[in-house]
Amino acid sequence: MVARHIKTAGLAVNATTNQKVSDIVKGVIEDIRTNGDKAVRSYSEKFDKWSPPSFKLTESQIQECISNVPEQTIADIKEAQKNVRIFAEAQRASIKDFEIEIQPGVFLGQRNNPISTAGAYIPGGRYPLLASAHMTILTAKVAGVRHVIACTPPISGQIPNATVAAAHFAGADEIFLLGGTQAIAAMALGTESIKKVDFIAGPGNPFVAEAKRQLFGEIGIDLLAGPTEVLIVADEYADPFTVATDLLSQAEHGPDSPPILITTSEEVGRQTIKFVDQILPNMPTAELAGTSWRDYGEVVVVDSLDEAYELADVYSSEHVQILTRNPREALEKMRNYGSLFLGEKTCVSYGDKCIGTNHVLPTRKAGRYTGGLWVGKYLKTQTYQEVMDEKASGEIGRLCARCSRAENFEGHARSGDLRAHKYLQDEHPWIHEARK
């Protein structure tokens, strides 16, 4: 493969955890582990200048928040959640319990049981990401999670009314105005006022991501999300203005969100660069988007679409948009991505906000080994077995004993011996010796 850059990134993407961030997060977690609500309040005051009588919103406070949200926004939240619900329900329906009889009298099965309690983190620092409420809370509820706790930070000392409304309509059982590491630690560890959860989902800043990383094991997590990523594969038929617009739509997430174009057409690549430069000055988020484009943006020219798909798989980006004459070809050609957006009538922003697929997706090449958040993340696929036939139990006992002794597990072997003795009358000296 011969790939030529006509725009290179000014900086390399840093996938390592900042040691200062790690140390701060560790200290906050241990303080909350020891001091509970007292520590939570002190960090909320320190980081968010927020210390209400109670971090948990009452039903009347929630209704007041909803009353302050424009009717059109409420309608839009409900429409987006309808789409998310439909897709999540289809995912749930695709996951089946089953039981099989692998030989006469031997039954094996699996059940998909929901997690009991989940935490949903809804970011609110630079932007009030109310769509994250749809993706985390509603998906958990469709999976059957009984109790979902939502945490979202105040924004400049104010309650984010639309985010609270989205969390409520998504089905949150409790909503806390609490952000950052203190929110993740409080949900993961439990405090006097916040119930310990079994699992936490949702994107966030580096402190939130690091808190999830450090607490993983004590609780489950969806994934470790880094900065937003977008990669567009374009052929000579792609509209460079659309390419530029869609690259910048994701670059505005933050100053370190890589926007990448892989194209078979140098002309499309150069025109895209020109349009990015023309669009940026009039973007309200130009400072963030422009920084990402300058420092992490790439435009790569390849000889064929097969090479484009192969290179895109190497990048394994969070969002991969296909702007080609036959976009569905990517479904067969590509394997590594968070989510695919096929054709000009589709765009990444649809997935971010309202189309129905989940926007919590793998970054930093994690698409090589995992998908994003979905109903299945909230389910535990658990197996069971039952032997109802005596002869079958005895035969499996003999097999178990031989397999166990091959590994020097005598205790395991004796469980098998005992069934062979009970149901096939096998003689084993250790049984007679132990029963004397």
Tab-separated table of C-alpha atoms in Angstrom, residues 390-406 408-435:
chain	number	residue	atom	x	y	z
A	390	GLU	CA	-27.843	-41.591	36.168
A	391	LYS	CA	-25.844	-43.393	33.505
A	392	ALA	CA	-24.875	-40.104	31.868
A	393	SER	CA	-23.752	-38.673	35.218
A	394	GLY	CA	-21.587	-41.729	35.863
A	395	GLU	CA	-19.990	-41.597	32.404
A	396	ILE	CA	-19.283	-37.881	32.718
A	397	GLY	CA	-17.885	-38.584	36.187
A	398	ARG	CA	-15.371	-41.028	34.717
A	399	LEU	CA	-14.393	-38.483	32.050
A	400	CYS	CA	-14.114	-35.715	34.633
A	401	ALA	CA	-11.862	-37.846	36.827
A	402	ARG	CA	-9.488	-38.656	33.970
A	403	CYS	CA	-9.372	-35.022	32.782
A	404	SER	CA	-8.781	-33.781	36.328
A	405	ARG	CA	-5.957	-36.201	37.103
A	406	ALA	CA	-4.260	-35.175	33.848
A	408	ASN	CA	-3.136	-33.119	38.938
A	409	PHE	CA	-6.471	-31.931	40.414
A	410	GLU	CA	-7.235	-34.856	42.717
A	411	GLY	CA	-10.108	-33.086	44.496
A	412	HIS	CA	-11.841	-32.426	41.190
A	413	ALA	CA	-11.285	-36.024	40.155
A	414	ARG	CA	-12.924	-37.330	43.323
A	415	SER	CA	-16.145	-35.440	42.612
A	416	GLY	CA	-16.243	-37.357	39.338
A	417	ASP	CA	-15.290	-40.634	41.033
A	418	LEU	CA	-18.184	-40.270	43.444
A	419	ARG	CA	-20.779	-39.986	40.645
A	420	ALA	CA	-19.241	-42.946	38.836
A	421	HIS	CA	-19.419	-44.895	42.117
A	422	LYS	CA	-23.022	-43.897	42.847
A	423	TYR	CA	-24.475	-44.427	39.405
A	424	LEU	CA	-22.197	-47.004	37.740
A	425	GLN	CA	-20.963	-48.823	40.875
A	426	ASP	CA	-17.304	-48.030	40.133
A	427	GLU	CA	-14.994	-48.931	43.002
A	428	HIS	CA	-12.543	-46.312	44.301
A	429	PRO	CA	-10.359	-47.094	47.332
A	430	TRP	CA	-10.403	-43.520	48.589
A	431	ILE	CA	-14.206	-43.655	48.990
A	432	HIS	CA	-14.092	-46.769	51.190
A	433	GLU	CA	-11.180	-45.387	53.173
A	434	ALA	CA	-12.936	-42.074	53.819
A	435	ARG	CA	-16.179	-43.772	54.924
